[in-house]
């Protein structure tokens, strides 16, 4: 979220992995995914200098009918192109 953008370096310190989550029912959260991935990659790295592995999570998959599923790009290609190690659908309800 925008209000935490200035503090992310503190949260990322010593990270060895990351989860980037978007809400399948809100397009704006998917549009922010690359901002968060870029922020992560620019502020933290592993001891060998490589970027921290990040997994993309598509949350609220239980609300598929109201969500973005038909509008989402092919997430396999998206994750590969933008350096995520993979992606998963998630839900707090399922």
Short mmCIF file of N, CA, C and O in Angstrom, two decimals:
data_model
loop_
_atom_site.label_atom_id
_atom_site.label_comp_id
_atom_site.label_asym_id
_atom_site.label_seq_id
_atom_site.Cartn_x
_atom_site.Cartn_y
_atom_site.Cartn_z
N UNK A 1 0.84 -1.18 0.00
CA UNK A 1 0.00 0.00 0.00
C UNK A 1 0.88 1.24 0.00
O UNK A 1 1.98 1.23 0.53
N UNK A 2 0.35 2.28 -0.54
CA UNK A 2 1.12 3.51 -0.74
C UNK A 2 1.69 4.07 0.56
O UNK A 2 2.83 4.51 0.60
N UNK A 3 0.95 4.02 1.63
CA UNK A 3 1.42 4.66 2.88
C UNK A 3 2.64 3.96 3.47
O UNK A 3 3.32 4.51 4.31
N UNK A 4 2.92 2.72 3.05
CA UNK A 4 4.08 2.01 3.57
C UNK A 4 5.29 2.06 2.64
O UNK A 4 6.34 1.54 2.98
N UNK A 5 5.14 2.69 1.52
CA UNK A 5 6.20 2.72 0.52
C UNK A 5 7.53 3.25 1.01
O UNK A 5 8.58 2.76 0.63
N UNK A 6 7.51 4.25 1.89
CA UNK A 6 8.76 4.83 2.38
C UNK A 6 9.44 3.97 3.43
O UNK A 6 10.60 4.19 3.74
N UNK A 7 8.75 3.00 3.99
CA UNK A 7 9.30 2.19 5.06
C UNK A 7 9.73 0.80 4.60
O UNK A 7 10.20 0.00 5.39
N UNK A 8 9.60 0.50 3.33
CA UNK A 8 9.80 -0.88 2.89
C UNK A 8 11.21 -1.39 3.12
O UNK A 8 11.39 -2.58 3.40
N UNK A 9 12.21 -0.54 3.03
CA UNK A 9 13.59 -1.00 3.23
C UNK A 9 13.74 -1.65 4.60
O UNK A 9 14.42 -2.67 4.75
N UNK A 10 13.08 -1.12 5.61
CA UNK A 10 13.12 -1.69 6.96
C UNK A 10 12.49 -3.08 6.96
O UNK A 10 13.03 -4.02 7.55
N UNK A 11 11.36 -3.23 6.29
CA UNK A 11 10.68 -4.52 6.26
C UNK A 11 11.44 -5.56 5.44
O UNK A 11 11.40 -6.75 5.74
N UNK A 12 12.13 -5.13 4.42
CA UNK A 12 12.84 -6.05 3.54
C UNK A 12 14.16 -6.55 4.12
O UNK A 12 14.68 -7.56 3.69
N UNK A 13 14.73 -5.84 5.08
CA UNK A 13 16.06 -6.15 5.59
C UNK A 13 16.18 -7.63 5.96
O UNK A 13 15.33 -8.18 6.65
N UNK A 14 17.22 -8.25 5.46
CA UNK A 14 17.56 -9.65 5.72
C UNK A 14 16.54 -10.65 5.15
O UNK A 14 16.54 -11.82 5.52
N UNK A 15 15.69 -10.21 4.25
CA UNK A 15 14.72 -11.12 3.63
C UNK A 15 15.44 -12.11 2.73
O UNK A 15 16.42 -11.77 2.08
N UNK A 16 14.95 -13.34 2.71
CA UNK A 16 15.49 -14.36 1.81
C UNK A 16 14.41 -14.85 0.85
O UNK A 16 14.64 -15.75 0.05
N UNK A 17 13.23 -14.26 0.94
CA UNK A 17 12.13 -14.58 0.05
C UNK A 17 11.01 -13.58 0.27
O UNK A 17 10.99 -12.89 1.29
N UNK A 18 10.11 -13.49 -0.70
CA UNK A 18 9.02 -12.51 -0.59
C UNK A 18 7.76 -13.04 -1.26
O UNK A 18 7.82 -13.84 -2.19
N UNK A 19 6.62 -12.59 -0.75
CA UNK A 19 5.32 -12.84 -1.35
C UNK A 19 4.73 -11.51 -1.78
O UNK A 19 4.66 -10.58 -0.99
N UNK A 20 4.34 -11.41 -3.03
CA UNK A 20 3.66 -10.22 -3.54
C UNK A 20 2.22 -10.66 -3.81
O UNK A 20 1.98 -11.56 -4.61
N UNK A 21 1.28 -10.03 -3.11
CA UNK A 21 -0.12 -10.46 -3.14
C UNK A 21 -0.97 -9.40 -3.84
O UNK A 21 -0.81 -8.20 -3.58
N UNK A 22 -1.88 -9.85 -4.70
CA UNK A 22 -2.87 -8.93 -5.25
C UNK A 22 -4.25 -9.54 -5.07
O UNK A 22 -4.41 -10.74 -4.90
N UNK A 23 -5.26 -8.69 -5.07
CA UNK A 23 -6.65 -9.06 -4.87
C UNK A 23 -7.28 -9.29 -6.24
O UNK A 23 -7.36 -8.36 -7.05
N UNK A 24 -7.73 -10.51 -6.49
CA UNK A 24 -8.30 -10.85 -7.80
C UNK A 24 -9.58 -10.08 -8.12
O UNK A 24 -10.02 -10.08 -9.25
N UNK A 25 -10.17 -9.41 -7.14
CA UNK A 25 -11.39 -8.66 -7.38
C UNK A 25 -11.13 -7.17 -7.61
O UNK A 25 -12.07 -6.42 -7.85
N UNK A 26 -9.86 -6.75 -7.49
CA UNK A 26 -9.53 -5.32 -7.65
C UNK A 26 -8.36 -5.14 -8.61
O UNK A 26 -7.22 -5.44 -8.27
N UNK A 27 -8.65 -4.63 -9.78
CA UNK A 27 -7.63 -4.44 -10.81
C UNK A 27 -6.48 -3.58 -10.33
O UNK A 27 -5.32 -3.85 -10.66
N UNK A 28 -6.75 -2.56 -9.54
CA UNK A 28 -5.68 -1.66 -9.09
C UNK A 28 -4.60 -2.40 -8.32
O UNK A 28 -3.42 -2.03 -8.38
N UNK A 29 -4.97 -3.46 -7.61
CA UNK A 29 -3.96 -4.20 -6.85
C UNK A 29 -3.06 -5.00 -7.79
O UNK A 29 -1.87 -5.13 -7.54
N UNK A 30 -3.61 -5.51 -8.89
CA UNK A 30 -2.78 -6.19 -9.87
C UNK A 30 -1.87 -5.19 -10.58
O UNK A 30 -0.70 -5.47 -10.84
N UNK A 31 -2.39 -4.01 -10.86
CA UNK A 31 -1.59 -2.99 -11.52
C UNK A 31 -0.42 -2.54 -10.65
O UNK A 31 0.59 -2.06 -11.17
N UNK A 32 -0.49 -2.71 -9.34
CA UNK A 32 0.58 -2.32 -8.42
C UNK A 32 1.63 -3.41 -8.23
O UNK A 32 2.67 -3.16 -7.63
N UNK A 33 1.40 -4.60 -8.75
CA UNK A 33 2.32 -5.72 -8.56
C UNK A 33 3.73 -5.37 -9.01
O UNK A 33 4.71 -5.62 -8.30
N UNK A 34 3.87 -4.80 -10.19
CA UNK A 34 5.21 -4.49 -10.70
C UNK A 34 5.88 -3.39 -9.91
O UNK A 34 7.12 -3.38 -9.77
N UNK A 35 5.12 -2.48 -9.36
CA UNK A 35 5.69 -1.44 -8.48
C UNK A 35 6.32 -2.10 -7.25
O UNK A 35 7.45 -1.80 -6.88
N UNK A 36 5.57 -3.02 -6.64
CA UNK A 36 6.08 -3.70 -5.45
C UNK A 36 7.29 -4.58 -5.78
O UNK A 36 8.26 -4.62 -5.03
N UNK A 37 7.24 -5.28 -6.91
CA UNK A 37 8.37 -6.13 -7.30
C UNK A 37 9.61 -5.28 -7.58
O UNK A 37 10.72 -5.62 -7.16
N UNK A 38 9.43 -4.18 -8.25
CA UNK A 38 10.55 -3.27 -8.52
C UNK A 38 11.13 -2.68 -7.25
O UNK A 38 12.35 -2.55 -7.10
N UNK A 39 10.25 -2.33 -6.32
CA UNK A 39 10.70 -1.80 -5.03
C UNK A 39 11.52 -2.84 -4.29
O UNK A 39 12.60 -2.55 -3.77
N UNK A 40 11.03 -4.05 -4.25
CA UNK A 40 11.74 -5.15 -3.60
C UNK A 40 13.12 -5.35 -4.24
O UNK A 40 14.14 -5.39 -3.55
N UNK A 41 13.15 -5.46 -5.55
CA UNK A 41 14.41 -5.72 -6.25
C UNK A 41 15.42 -4.59 -6.09
O UNK A 41 16.62 -4.83 -6.09
N UNK A 42 14.94 -3.37 -5.93
CA UNK A 42 15.86 -2.23 -5.81
C UNK A 42 16.38 -2.02 -4.39
O UNK A 42 17.37 -1.33 -4.20
N UNK A 43 15.74 -2.63 -3.40
CA UNK A 43 16.12 -2.35 -2.02
C UNK A 43 16.73 -3.51 -1.25
O UNK A 43 17.26 -3.31 -0.15
N UNK A 44 16.67 -4.72 -1.77
CA UNK A 44 17.23 -5.85 -1.05
C UNK A 44 17.77 -6.88 -2.03
O UNK A 44 17.24 -7.04 -3.13
N UNK A 45 18.85 -7.55 -1.62
CA UNK A 45 19.43 -8.62 -2.43
C UNK A 45 19.96 -9.70 -1.50
O UNK A 45 20.22 -9.45 -0.32
N UNK A 46 20.13 -10.87 -2.04
CA UNK A 46 20.74 -11.96 -1.28
C UNK A 46 22.23 -11.69 -1.13
O UNK A 46 22.79 -10.82 -1.80
N UNK A 47 22.89 -12.44 -0.28
CA UNK A 47 24.32 -12.23 -0.03
C UNK A 47 25.17 -12.43 -1.29
O UNK A 47 26.25 -11.86 -1.40
N UNK A 48 24.66 -13.20 -2.26
CA UNK A 48 25.39 -13.40 -3.51
C UNK A 48 25.08 -12.32 -4.55
O UNK A 48 25.53 -12.41 -5.69
N UNK A 49 24.27 -11.33 -4.17
CA UNK A 49 23.94 -10.23 -5.06
C UNK A 49 22.70 -10.45 -5.91
O UNK A 49 22.24 -9.52 -6.59
N UNK A 50 22.15 -11.64 -5.90
CA UNK A 50 20.95 -11.93 -6.69
C UNK A 50 19.71 -11.35 -6.00
O UNK A 50 19.71 -11.11 -4.80
N UNK A 51 18.67 -11.14 -6.79
CA UNK A 51 17.43 -10.63 -6.22
C UNK A 51 16.80 -11.68 -5.31
O UNK A 51 17.01 -12.88 -5.48
N UNK A 52 16.02 -11.21 -4.37
CA UNK A 52 15.30 -12.09 -3.45
C UNK A 52 14.21 -12.81 -4.24
O UNK A 52 13.45 -12.16 -4.97
N UNK A 53 14.10 -14.14 -4.13
CA UNK A 53 13.03 -14.84 -4.83
C UNK A 53 11.66 -14.35 -4.36
O UNK A 53 11.43 -14.21 -3.16
N UNK A 54 10.77 -14.10 -5.30
CA UNK A 54 9.43 -13.60 -4.98
C UNK A 54 8.38 -14.47 -5.67
O UNK A 54 8.52 -14.83 -6.84
N UNK A 55 7.34 -14.79 -4.92
CA UNK A 55 6.20 -15.55 -5.43
C UNK A 55 5.01 -14.60 -5.52
O UNK A 55 4.78 -13.80 -4.60
N UNK A 56 4.27 -14.67 -6.61
CA UNK A 56 3.07 -13.86 -6.80
C UNK A 56 1.86 -14.65 -6.32
O UNK A 56 1.66 -15.80 -6.71
N UNK A 57 1.05 -14.05 -5.44
CA UNK A 57 -0.16 -14.69 -4.93
C UNK A 57 -1.39 -13.92 -5.41
O UNK A 57 -1.50 -12.72 -5.19
N UNK A 58 -2.30 -14.65 -6.06
CA UNK A 58 -3.57 -14.09 -6.52
C UNK A 58 -4.62 -14.43 -5.47
O UNK A 58 -5.12 -15.55 -5.42
N UNK A 59 -4.92 -13.49 -4.61
CA UNK A 59 -5.82 -13.73 -3.48
C UNK A 59 -7.29 -13.57 -3.87
O UNK A 59 -7.61 -12.93 -4.86
N UNK A 60 -8.16 -14.16 -3.07
CA UNK A 60 -9.61 -14.16 -3.25
C UNK A 60 -10.05 -14.99 -4.45
O UNK A 60 -10.99 -14.64 -5.15
N UNK A 61 -9.38 -16.11 -4.67
CA UNK A 61 -9.77 -16.97 -5.79
C UNK A 61 -11.16 -17.55 -5.58
O UNK A 61 -11.79 -18.01 -6.53
N UNK A 62 -11.68 -17.50 -4.35
CA UNK A 62 -13.04 -17.96 -4.08
C UNK A 62 -14.08 -17.03 -4.69
O UNK A 62 -15.25 -17.40 -4.82
N UNK A 63 -13.69 -15.83 -5.07
CA UNK A 63 -14.60 -14.85 -5.67
C UNK A 63 -14.36 -14.71 -7.17
O UNK A 63 -14.48 -13.65 -7.75
N UNK A 64 -14.05 -15.82 -7.78
CA UNK A 64 -13.69 -15.85 -9.21
C UNK A 64 -14.72 -15.17 -10.11
O UNK A 64 -14.38 -14.48 -11.05
N UNK A 65 -15.98 -15.33 -9.83
CA UNK A 65 -17.02 -14.73 -10.69
C UNK A 65 -16.98 -13.21 -10.68
O UNK A 65 -17.29 -12.57 -11.66
N UNK A 66 -16.63 -12.63 -9.54
CA UNK A 66 -16.57 -11.17 -9.43
C UNK A 66 -15.20 -10.63 -9.78
O UNK A 66 -14.98 -9.45 -9.85
N UNK A 67 -14.25 -11.52 -10.00
CA UNK A 67 -12.86 -11.12 -10.13
C UNK A 67 -12.39 -10.79 -11.52
O UNK A 67 -13.17 -10.58 -12.45
N UNK A 68 -11.09 -10.79 -11.65
CA UNK A 68 -10.42 -10.35 -12.86
C UNK A 68 -9.99 -11.49 -13.76
O UNK A 68 -9.34 -11.26 -14.76
N UNK A 69 -10.32 -12.72 -13.40
CA UNK A 69 -9.77 -13.89 -14.09
C UNK A 69 -9.74 -13.76 -15.61
O UNK A 69 -8.71 -13.98 -16.22
N UNK A 70 -10.84 -13.40 -16.27
CA UNK A 70 -10.79 -13.30 -17.73
C UNK A 70 -9.89 -12.16 -18.21
O UNK A 70 -9.40 -12.20 -19.32
N UNK A 71 -9.67 -11.17 -17.37
CA UNK A 71 -8.90 -10.00 -17.77
C UNK A 71 -7.41 -10.13 -17.46
O UNK A 71 -6.61 -9.37 -17.96
N UNK A 72 -7.06 -11.07 -16.60
CA UNK A 72 -5.66 -11.22 -16.23
C UNK A 72 -4.85 -11.78 -17.38
O UNK A 72 -5.31 -12.65 -18.10
N UNK A 73 -3.62 -11.28 -17.49
CA UNK A 73 -2.76 -11.90 -18.50
C UNK A 73 -2.42 -13.32 -18.05
O UNK A 73 -2.68 -13.70 -16.91
N UNK A 74 -1.88 -14.10 -18.93
CA UNK A 74 -1.45 -15.44 -18.55
C UNK A 74 -0.38 -15.30 -17.47
O UNK A 74 0.71 -14.80 -17.73
N UNK A 75 -0.70 -15.70 -16.27
CA UNK A 75 0.21 -15.45 -15.16
C UNK A 75 1.51 -16.24 -15.25
O UNK A 75 2.53 -15.80 -14.73
N UNK A 76 1.51 -17.38 -15.93
CA UNK A 76 2.76 -18.11 -16.10
C UNK A 76 3.77 -17.25 -16.87
O UNK A 76 4.93 -17.13 -16.48
N UNK A 77 3.31 -16.67 -17.96
CA UNK A 77 4.19 -15.81 -18.77
C UNK A 77 4.56 -14.55 -18.01
O UNK A 77 5.70 -14.10 -18.06
N UNK A 78 3.60 -13.96 -17.33
CA UNK A 78 3.82 -12.73 -16.57
C UNK A 78 4.88 -12.95 -15.50
O UNK A 78 5.82 -12.16 -15.37
N UNK A 79 4.74 -14.01 -14.73
CA UNK A 79 5.70 -14.26 -13.64
C UNK A 79 7.10 -14.51 -14.19
O UNK A 79 8.07 -14.01 -13.63
N UNK A 80 7.19 -15.26 -15.26
CA UNK A 80 8.50 -15.53 -15.86
C UNK A 80 9.13 -14.24 -16.38
O UNK A 80 10.31 -13.97 -16.14
N UNK A 81 8.34 -13.45 -17.08
CA UNK A 81 8.86 -12.22 -17.68
C UNK A 81 9.35 -11.22 -16.64
O UNK A 81 10.33 -10.52 -16.85
N UNK A 82 8.67 -11.16 -15.49
CA UNK A 82 9.00 -10.15 -14.50
C UNK A 82 9.77 -10.68 -13.30
O UNK A 82 9.92 -10.00 -12.28
N UNK A 83 10.30 -11.89 -13.41
CA UNK A 83 11.24 -12.38 -12.41
C UNK A 83 10.65 -13.00 -11.16
O UNK A 83 11.37 -13.15 -10.16
N UNK A 84 9.39 -13.37 -11.18
CA UNK A 84 8.82 -14.11 -10.05
C UNK A 84 9.19 -15.58 -10.22
O UNK A 84 9.34 -16.06 -11.34
N UNK A 85 9.31 -16.30 -9.11
CA UNK A 85 9.63 -17.72 -9.21
C UNK A 85 8.40 -18.56 -9.51
O UNK A 85 8.53 -19.73 -9.89
N UNK A 86 7.22 -17.99 -9.38
CA UNK A 86 5.98 -18.68 -9.67
C UNK A 86 4.79 -17.90 -9.14
O UNK A 86 4.95 -16.79 -8.64
N UNK A 87 3.61 -18.51 -9.28
CA UNK A 87 2.40 -17.86 -8.78
C UNK A 87 1.42 -18.92 -8.30
O UNK A 87 1.46 -20.07 -8.72
N UNK A 88 0.54 -18.50 -7.38
CA UNK A 88 -0.49 -19.39 -6.83
C UNK A 88 -1.75 -18.59 -6.57
O UNK A 88 -1.68 -17.41 -6.22
N UNK A 89 -2.89 -19.26 -6.71
CA UNK A 89 -4.16 -18.67 -6.29
C UNK A 89 -4.31 -18.99 -4.80
O UNK A 89 -3.97 -20.09 -4.35
N UNK A 90 -4.86 -18.03 -4.07
CA UNK A 90 -5.07 -18.22 -2.63
C UNK A 90 -6.44 -17.69 -2.22
O UNK A 90 -7.08 -16.93 -2.96
N UNK A 91 -6.87 -18.09 -1.04
CA UNK A 91 -8.10 -17.58 -0.46
C UNK A 91 -8.06 -17.80 1.04
O UNK A 91 -7.65 -18.85 1.50
N UNK A 92 -8.49 -16.82 1.78
CA UNK A 92 -8.60 -16.98 3.23
C UNK A 92 -9.83 -17.81 3.59
O UNK A 92 -9.92 -18.33 4.69
N UNK A 93 -10.76 -17.96 2.65
CA UNK A 93 -12.02 -18.65 2.93
C UNK A 93 -12.02 -20.12 2.50
O UNK A 93 -12.81 -20.90 2.99
N UNK A 94 -11.20 -20.47 1.55
CA UNK A 94 -11.23 -21.84 1.02
C UNK A 94 -10.28 -22.72 1.80
O UNK A 94 -9.25 -22.41 2.20
#
